[in-house]
Each structure stands twice: as C-alpha cells, then as structure tokens.
PDB file of C-alpha atoms in Angstrom:
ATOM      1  CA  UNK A   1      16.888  10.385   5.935  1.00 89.00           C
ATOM      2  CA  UNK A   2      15.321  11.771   2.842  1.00 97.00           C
ATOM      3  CA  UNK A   3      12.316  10.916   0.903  1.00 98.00           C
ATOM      4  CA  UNK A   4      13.990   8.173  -1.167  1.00 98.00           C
ATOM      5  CA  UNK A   5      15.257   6.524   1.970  1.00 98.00           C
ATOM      6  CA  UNK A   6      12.005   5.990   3.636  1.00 98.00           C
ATOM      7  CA  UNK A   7      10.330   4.951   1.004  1.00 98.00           C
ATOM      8  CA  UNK A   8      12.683   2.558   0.440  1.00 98.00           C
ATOM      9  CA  UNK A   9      12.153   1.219   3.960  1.00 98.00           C
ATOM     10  CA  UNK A  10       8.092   1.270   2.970  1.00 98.00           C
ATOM     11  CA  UNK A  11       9.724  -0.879  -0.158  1.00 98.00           C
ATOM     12  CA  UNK A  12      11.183  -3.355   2.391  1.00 98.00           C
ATOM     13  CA  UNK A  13       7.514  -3.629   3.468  1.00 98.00           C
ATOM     14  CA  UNK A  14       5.883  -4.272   0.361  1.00 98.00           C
ATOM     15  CA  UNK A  15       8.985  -7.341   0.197  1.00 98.00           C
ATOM     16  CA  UNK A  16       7.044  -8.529   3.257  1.00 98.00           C
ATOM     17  CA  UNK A  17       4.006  -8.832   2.116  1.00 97.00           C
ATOM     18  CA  UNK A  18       5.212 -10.300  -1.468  1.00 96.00           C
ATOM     19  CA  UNK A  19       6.558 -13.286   0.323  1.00 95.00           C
ATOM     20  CA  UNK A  20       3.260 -13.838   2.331  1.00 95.00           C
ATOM     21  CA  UNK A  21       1.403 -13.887  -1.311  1.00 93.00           C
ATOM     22  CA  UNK A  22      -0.285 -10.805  -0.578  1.00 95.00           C
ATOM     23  CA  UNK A  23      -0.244  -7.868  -2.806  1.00 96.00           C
ATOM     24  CA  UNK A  24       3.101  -5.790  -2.080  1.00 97.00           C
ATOM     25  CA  UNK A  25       2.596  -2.693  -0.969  1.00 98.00           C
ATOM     26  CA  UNK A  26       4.237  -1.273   1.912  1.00 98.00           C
ATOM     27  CA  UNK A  27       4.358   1.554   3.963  1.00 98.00           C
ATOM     28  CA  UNK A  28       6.415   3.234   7.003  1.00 98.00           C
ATOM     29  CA  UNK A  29       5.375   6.752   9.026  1.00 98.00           C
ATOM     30  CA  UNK A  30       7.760   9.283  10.226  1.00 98.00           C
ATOM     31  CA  UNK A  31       8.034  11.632  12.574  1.00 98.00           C
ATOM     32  CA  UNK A  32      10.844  13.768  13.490  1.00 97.00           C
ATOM     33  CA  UNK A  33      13.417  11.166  11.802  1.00 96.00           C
ATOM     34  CA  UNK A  34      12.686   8.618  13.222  1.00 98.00           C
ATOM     35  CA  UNK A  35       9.736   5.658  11.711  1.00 98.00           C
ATOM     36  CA  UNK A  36       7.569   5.486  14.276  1.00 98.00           C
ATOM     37  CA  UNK A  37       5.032   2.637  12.009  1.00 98.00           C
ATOM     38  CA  UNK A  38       5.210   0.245   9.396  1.00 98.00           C
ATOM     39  CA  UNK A  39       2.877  -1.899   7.673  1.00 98.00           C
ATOM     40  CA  UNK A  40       2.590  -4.072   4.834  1.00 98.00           C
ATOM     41  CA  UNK A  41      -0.985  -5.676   3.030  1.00 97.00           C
ATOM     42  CA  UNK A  42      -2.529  -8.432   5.051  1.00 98.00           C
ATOM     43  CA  UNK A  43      -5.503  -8.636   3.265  1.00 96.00           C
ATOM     44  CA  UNK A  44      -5.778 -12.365   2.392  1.00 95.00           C
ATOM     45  CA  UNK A  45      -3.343 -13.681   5.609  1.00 96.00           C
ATOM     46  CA  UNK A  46      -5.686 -11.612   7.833  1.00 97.00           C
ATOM     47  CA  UNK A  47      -8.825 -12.145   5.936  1.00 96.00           C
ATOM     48  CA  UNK A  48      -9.536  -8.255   6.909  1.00 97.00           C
ATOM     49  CA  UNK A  49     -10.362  -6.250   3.940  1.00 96.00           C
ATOM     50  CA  UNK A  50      -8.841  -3.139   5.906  1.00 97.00           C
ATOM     51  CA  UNK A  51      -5.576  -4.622   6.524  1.00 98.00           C
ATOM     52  CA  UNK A  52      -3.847  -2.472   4.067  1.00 98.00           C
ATOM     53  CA  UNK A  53       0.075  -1.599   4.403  1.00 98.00           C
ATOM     54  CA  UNK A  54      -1.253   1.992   5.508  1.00 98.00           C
ATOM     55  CA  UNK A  55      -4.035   1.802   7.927  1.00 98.00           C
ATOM     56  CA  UNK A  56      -1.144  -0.992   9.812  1.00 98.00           C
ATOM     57  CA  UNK A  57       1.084   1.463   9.729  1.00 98.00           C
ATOM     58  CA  UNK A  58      -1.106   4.308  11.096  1.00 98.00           C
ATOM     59  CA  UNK A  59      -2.230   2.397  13.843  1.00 98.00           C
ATOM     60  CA  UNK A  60       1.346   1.314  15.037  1.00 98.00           C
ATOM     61  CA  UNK A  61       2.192   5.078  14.938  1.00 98.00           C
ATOM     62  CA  UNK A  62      -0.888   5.954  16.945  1.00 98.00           C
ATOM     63  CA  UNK A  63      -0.074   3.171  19.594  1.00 98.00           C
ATOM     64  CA  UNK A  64       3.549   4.173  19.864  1.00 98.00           C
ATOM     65  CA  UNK A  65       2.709   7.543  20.622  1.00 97.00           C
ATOM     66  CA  UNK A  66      -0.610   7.256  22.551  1.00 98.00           C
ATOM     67  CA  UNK A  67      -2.343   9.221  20.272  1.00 98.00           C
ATOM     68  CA  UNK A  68      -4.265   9.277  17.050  1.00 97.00           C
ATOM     69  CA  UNK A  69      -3.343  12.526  16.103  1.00 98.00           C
ATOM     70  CA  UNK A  70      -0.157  12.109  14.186  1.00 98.00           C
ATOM     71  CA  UNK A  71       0.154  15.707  13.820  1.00 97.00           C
ATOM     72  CA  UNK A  72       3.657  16.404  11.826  1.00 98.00           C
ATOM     73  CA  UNK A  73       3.976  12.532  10.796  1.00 98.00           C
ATOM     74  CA  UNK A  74       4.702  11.732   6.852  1.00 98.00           C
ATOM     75  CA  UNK A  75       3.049   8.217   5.762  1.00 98.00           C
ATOM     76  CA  UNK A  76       5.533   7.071   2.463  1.00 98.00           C
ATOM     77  CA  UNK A  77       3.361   4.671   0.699  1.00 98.00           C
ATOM     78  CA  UNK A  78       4.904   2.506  -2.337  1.00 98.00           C
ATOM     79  CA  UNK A  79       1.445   2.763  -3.879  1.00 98.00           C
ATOM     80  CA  UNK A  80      -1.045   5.819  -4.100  1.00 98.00           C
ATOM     81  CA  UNK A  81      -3.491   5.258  -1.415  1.00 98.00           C
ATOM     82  CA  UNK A  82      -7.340   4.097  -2.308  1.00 97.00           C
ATOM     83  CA  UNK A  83     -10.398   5.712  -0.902  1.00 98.00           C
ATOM     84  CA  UNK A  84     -10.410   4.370   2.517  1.00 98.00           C
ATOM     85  CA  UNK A  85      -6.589   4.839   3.589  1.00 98.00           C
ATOM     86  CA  UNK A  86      -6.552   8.279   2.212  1.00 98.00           C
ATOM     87  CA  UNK A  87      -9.555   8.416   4.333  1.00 98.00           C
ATOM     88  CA  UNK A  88      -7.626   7.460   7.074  1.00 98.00           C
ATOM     89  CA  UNK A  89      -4.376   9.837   6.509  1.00 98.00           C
ATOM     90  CA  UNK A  90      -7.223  12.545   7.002  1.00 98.00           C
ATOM     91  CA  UNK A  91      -8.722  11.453  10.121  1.00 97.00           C
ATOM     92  CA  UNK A  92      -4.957  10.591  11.467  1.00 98.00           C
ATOM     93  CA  UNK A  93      -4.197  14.097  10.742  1.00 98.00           C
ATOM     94  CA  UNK A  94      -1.390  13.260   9.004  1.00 98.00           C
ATOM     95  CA  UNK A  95       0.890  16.303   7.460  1.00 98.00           C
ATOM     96  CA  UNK A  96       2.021  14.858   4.219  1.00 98.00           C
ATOM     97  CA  UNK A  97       1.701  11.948   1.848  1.00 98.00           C
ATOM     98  CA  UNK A  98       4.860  10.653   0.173  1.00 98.00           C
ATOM     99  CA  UNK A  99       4.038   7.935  -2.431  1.00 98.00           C
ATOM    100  CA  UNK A 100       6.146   5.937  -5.296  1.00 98.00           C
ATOM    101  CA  UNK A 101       3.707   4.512  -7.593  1.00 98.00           C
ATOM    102  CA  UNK A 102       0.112   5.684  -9.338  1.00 97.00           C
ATOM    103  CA  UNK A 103      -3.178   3.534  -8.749  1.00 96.00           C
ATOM    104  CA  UNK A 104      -5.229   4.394 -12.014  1.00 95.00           C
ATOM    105  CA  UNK A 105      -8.105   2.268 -11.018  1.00 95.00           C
ATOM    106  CA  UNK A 106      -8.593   2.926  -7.387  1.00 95.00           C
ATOM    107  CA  UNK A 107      -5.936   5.935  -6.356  1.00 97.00           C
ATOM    108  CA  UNK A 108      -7.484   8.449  -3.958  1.00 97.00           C
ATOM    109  CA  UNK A 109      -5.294  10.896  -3.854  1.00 97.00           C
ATOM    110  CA  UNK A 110      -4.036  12.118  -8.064  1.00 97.00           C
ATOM    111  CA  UNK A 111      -5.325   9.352 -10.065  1.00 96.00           C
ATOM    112  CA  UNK A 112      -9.586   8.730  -9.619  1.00 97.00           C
ATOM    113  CA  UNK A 113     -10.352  11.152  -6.922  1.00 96.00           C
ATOM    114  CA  UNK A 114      -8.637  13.512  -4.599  1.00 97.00           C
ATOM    115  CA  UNK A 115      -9.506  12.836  -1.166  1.00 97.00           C
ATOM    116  CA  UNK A 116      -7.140  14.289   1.312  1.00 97.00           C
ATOM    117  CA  UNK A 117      -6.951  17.780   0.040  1.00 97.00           C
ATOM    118  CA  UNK A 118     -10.660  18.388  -0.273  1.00 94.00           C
ATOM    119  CA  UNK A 119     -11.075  22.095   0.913  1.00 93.00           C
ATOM    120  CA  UNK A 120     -14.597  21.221   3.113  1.00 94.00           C
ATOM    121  CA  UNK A 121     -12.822  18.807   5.458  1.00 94.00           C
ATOM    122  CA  UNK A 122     -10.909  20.251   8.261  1.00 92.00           C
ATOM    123  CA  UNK A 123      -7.317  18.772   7.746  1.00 96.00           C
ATOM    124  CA  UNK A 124      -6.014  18.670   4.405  1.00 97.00           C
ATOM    125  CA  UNK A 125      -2.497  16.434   3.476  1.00 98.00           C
ATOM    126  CA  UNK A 126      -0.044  17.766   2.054  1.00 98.00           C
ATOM    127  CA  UNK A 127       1.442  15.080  -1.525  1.00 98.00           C
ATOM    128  CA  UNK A 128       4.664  13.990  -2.613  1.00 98.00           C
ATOM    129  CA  UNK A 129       3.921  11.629  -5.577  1.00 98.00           C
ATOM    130  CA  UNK A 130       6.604   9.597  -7.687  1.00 98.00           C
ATOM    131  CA  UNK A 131       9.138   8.778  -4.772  1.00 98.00           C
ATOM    132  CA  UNK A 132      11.067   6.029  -6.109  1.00 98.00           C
ATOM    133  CA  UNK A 133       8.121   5.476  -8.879  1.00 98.00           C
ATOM    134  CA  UNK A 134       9.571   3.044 -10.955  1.00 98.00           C
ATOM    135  CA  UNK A 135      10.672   0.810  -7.964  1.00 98.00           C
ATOM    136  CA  UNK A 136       7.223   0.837  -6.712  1.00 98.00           C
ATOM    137  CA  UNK A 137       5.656   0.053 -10.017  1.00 97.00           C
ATOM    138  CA  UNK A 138       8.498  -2.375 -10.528  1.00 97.00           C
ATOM    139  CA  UNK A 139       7.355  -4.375  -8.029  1.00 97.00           C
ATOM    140  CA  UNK A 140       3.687  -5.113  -8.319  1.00 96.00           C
ATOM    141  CA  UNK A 141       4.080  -5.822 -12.389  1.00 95.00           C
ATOM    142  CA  UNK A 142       6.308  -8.566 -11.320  1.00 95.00           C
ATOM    143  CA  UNK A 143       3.545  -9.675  -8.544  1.00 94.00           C
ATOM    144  CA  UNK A 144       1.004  -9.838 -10.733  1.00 92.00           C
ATOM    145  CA  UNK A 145       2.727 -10.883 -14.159  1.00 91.00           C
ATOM    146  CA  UNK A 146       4.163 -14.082 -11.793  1.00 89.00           C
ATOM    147  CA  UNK A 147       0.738 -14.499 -10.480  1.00 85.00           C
ATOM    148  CA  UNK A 148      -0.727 -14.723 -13.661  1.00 84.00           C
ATOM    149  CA  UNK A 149       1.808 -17.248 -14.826  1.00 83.00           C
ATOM    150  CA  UNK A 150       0.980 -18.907 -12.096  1.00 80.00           C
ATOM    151  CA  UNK A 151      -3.179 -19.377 -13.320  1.00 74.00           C
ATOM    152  CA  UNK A 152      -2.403 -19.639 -16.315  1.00 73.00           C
ATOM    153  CA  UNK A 153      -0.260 -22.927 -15.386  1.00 66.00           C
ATOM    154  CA  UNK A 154      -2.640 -23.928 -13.032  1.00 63.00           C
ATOM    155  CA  UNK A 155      -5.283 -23.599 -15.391  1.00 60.00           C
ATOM    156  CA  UNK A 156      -3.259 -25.560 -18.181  1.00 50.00           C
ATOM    157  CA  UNK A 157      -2.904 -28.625 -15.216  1.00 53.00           C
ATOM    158  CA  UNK A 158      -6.357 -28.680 -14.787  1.00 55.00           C
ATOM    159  CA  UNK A 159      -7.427 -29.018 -18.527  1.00 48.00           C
ATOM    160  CA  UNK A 160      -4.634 -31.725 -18.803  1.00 44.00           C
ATOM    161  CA  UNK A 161      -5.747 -33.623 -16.059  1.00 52.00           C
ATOM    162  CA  UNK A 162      -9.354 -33.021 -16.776  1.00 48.00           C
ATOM    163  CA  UNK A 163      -8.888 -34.190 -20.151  1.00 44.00           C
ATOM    164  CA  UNK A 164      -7.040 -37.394 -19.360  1.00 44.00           C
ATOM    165  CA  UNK A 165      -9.628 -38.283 -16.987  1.00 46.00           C
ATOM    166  CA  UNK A 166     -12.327 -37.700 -19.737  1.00 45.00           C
ATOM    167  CA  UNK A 167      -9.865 -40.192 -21.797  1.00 42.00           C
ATOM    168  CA  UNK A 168      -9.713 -43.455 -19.167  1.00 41.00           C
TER     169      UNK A 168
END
C-alpha cells in the first residue's frame, strides 16, 4: 500500500471519531505493510485531553508488538500533529511522519514549531506532509462549519424561547 492508501485508512478513522462528535482526525501506524495501530480523537467521549487519534494509535502499535520502540513504523496522520503527539512520535521512535492536512494554530511539526526533527534530541522523524491534503482539510471544515450551524441554531432557540418567556 502506498502513502495515499494508508492515509486513507487514517481517513476512515477521523469518520470514526466524526460520528462520536469528536473532532475528526484519524490516524493508523505501519510497519512492514501491514497497520499495526489505529486511533481516532476521544477527547470529549473519554474526557482525556491526551486521547488524540495519534497517541491511540501509538499505543496500540506498542502493545501489539511488546514494545515502545516502533523503530521502522510510519504514523499517517490526517492532521499535522500538535506539540504533545509530535512529542510522542519522538519518544516512540518512530521513522517517519506522513500527514494530509496543515494545523496553522497548533501544528508541531511545519506549521508553529518543528518538534520532531530538532537536531539536540536523539531520534529525529523523518515528514511526509500533504498526503491526501485536501481530503483531510475537507473534512474538518465540514466538522466545524456543521458545528457552528449547529450554535448558531441553538443559540437562535434560546433567544426565541427566552424571549417568549420574557413575553407571558
């Protein structure tokens, strides 16, 4: 399988976590083929603010091969990871990075700062960026332009029914 078609199994994750409400991003690792972990957010069903689609992902790896060294594993990310999952692709010692779309307020890796090829650590990642890009983006706009609707209506029921109540 190539680039495209694992990230469009870490796209199938990000699906996942859509339907649960939670912000869709997914996320799948390989290793010699094969996807040995996958992950989508949990945040809010969780209530853990390290349940992102990438740290799940990393630890199902690490289980499945009894070992937290994922030495020669890719992590395909549809978003660019933030400071504490690129954290994490260090300290997993994974090999490369494979994401679809840009995070221009909180990316880690191209976009704010670059964590996982910082020359003073002692295992650099190697990055892939724009796999699938537009998919990627695709999919969050609609997330959060639905879940602004969404307020936006909500917040248009309350003023109605606040108003009638103010009327009786």
């Amino acid at each position: 399988m190539d680039h495209a078609g694992y990230m469009r199994a870490a796209l199938v994750e990000a699906e996942k976590a859509c339907a649960l409400g939670e912000v869709p991003v997914g996320a799948v690792v390989a290793l010699d083929g094969e996807i040995i972990g996958r992950g989508h957010n949990l945040r809010e069903t969780l209530k853990d603010s390290s349940a992102h689609a990438e740290l799940l992902a990393l630890r199902e790896a690490a289980r499945r091969l009894g070992d937290w060294r994922l030495n020669g594993a890719i992590l395909y990310s549809t978003l660019e990871p933030c400071p504490m999952c690129a954290g994490a692709l260090v300290q997993f010692r994974v090999t490369k990075l494979v994401y679809g779309a840009a995070d221009p307020k909180a990316g880690a890796i191209d976009s704010v700062i670059d964590v996982v090829r910082q020359p003073r650590f002692n295992h650099r990642v190697e990055v892939v960026a724009g796999v699938l890009e537009e998919e990627c983006r695709h999919i969050l706009q609609k997330f959060f332009r639905e879940l602004r609707e969404k307020k936006t209506v909500g917040e248009m029921a309350e003023l109605v029914e606040g108003a009638r109540l103010e009327i009786e």
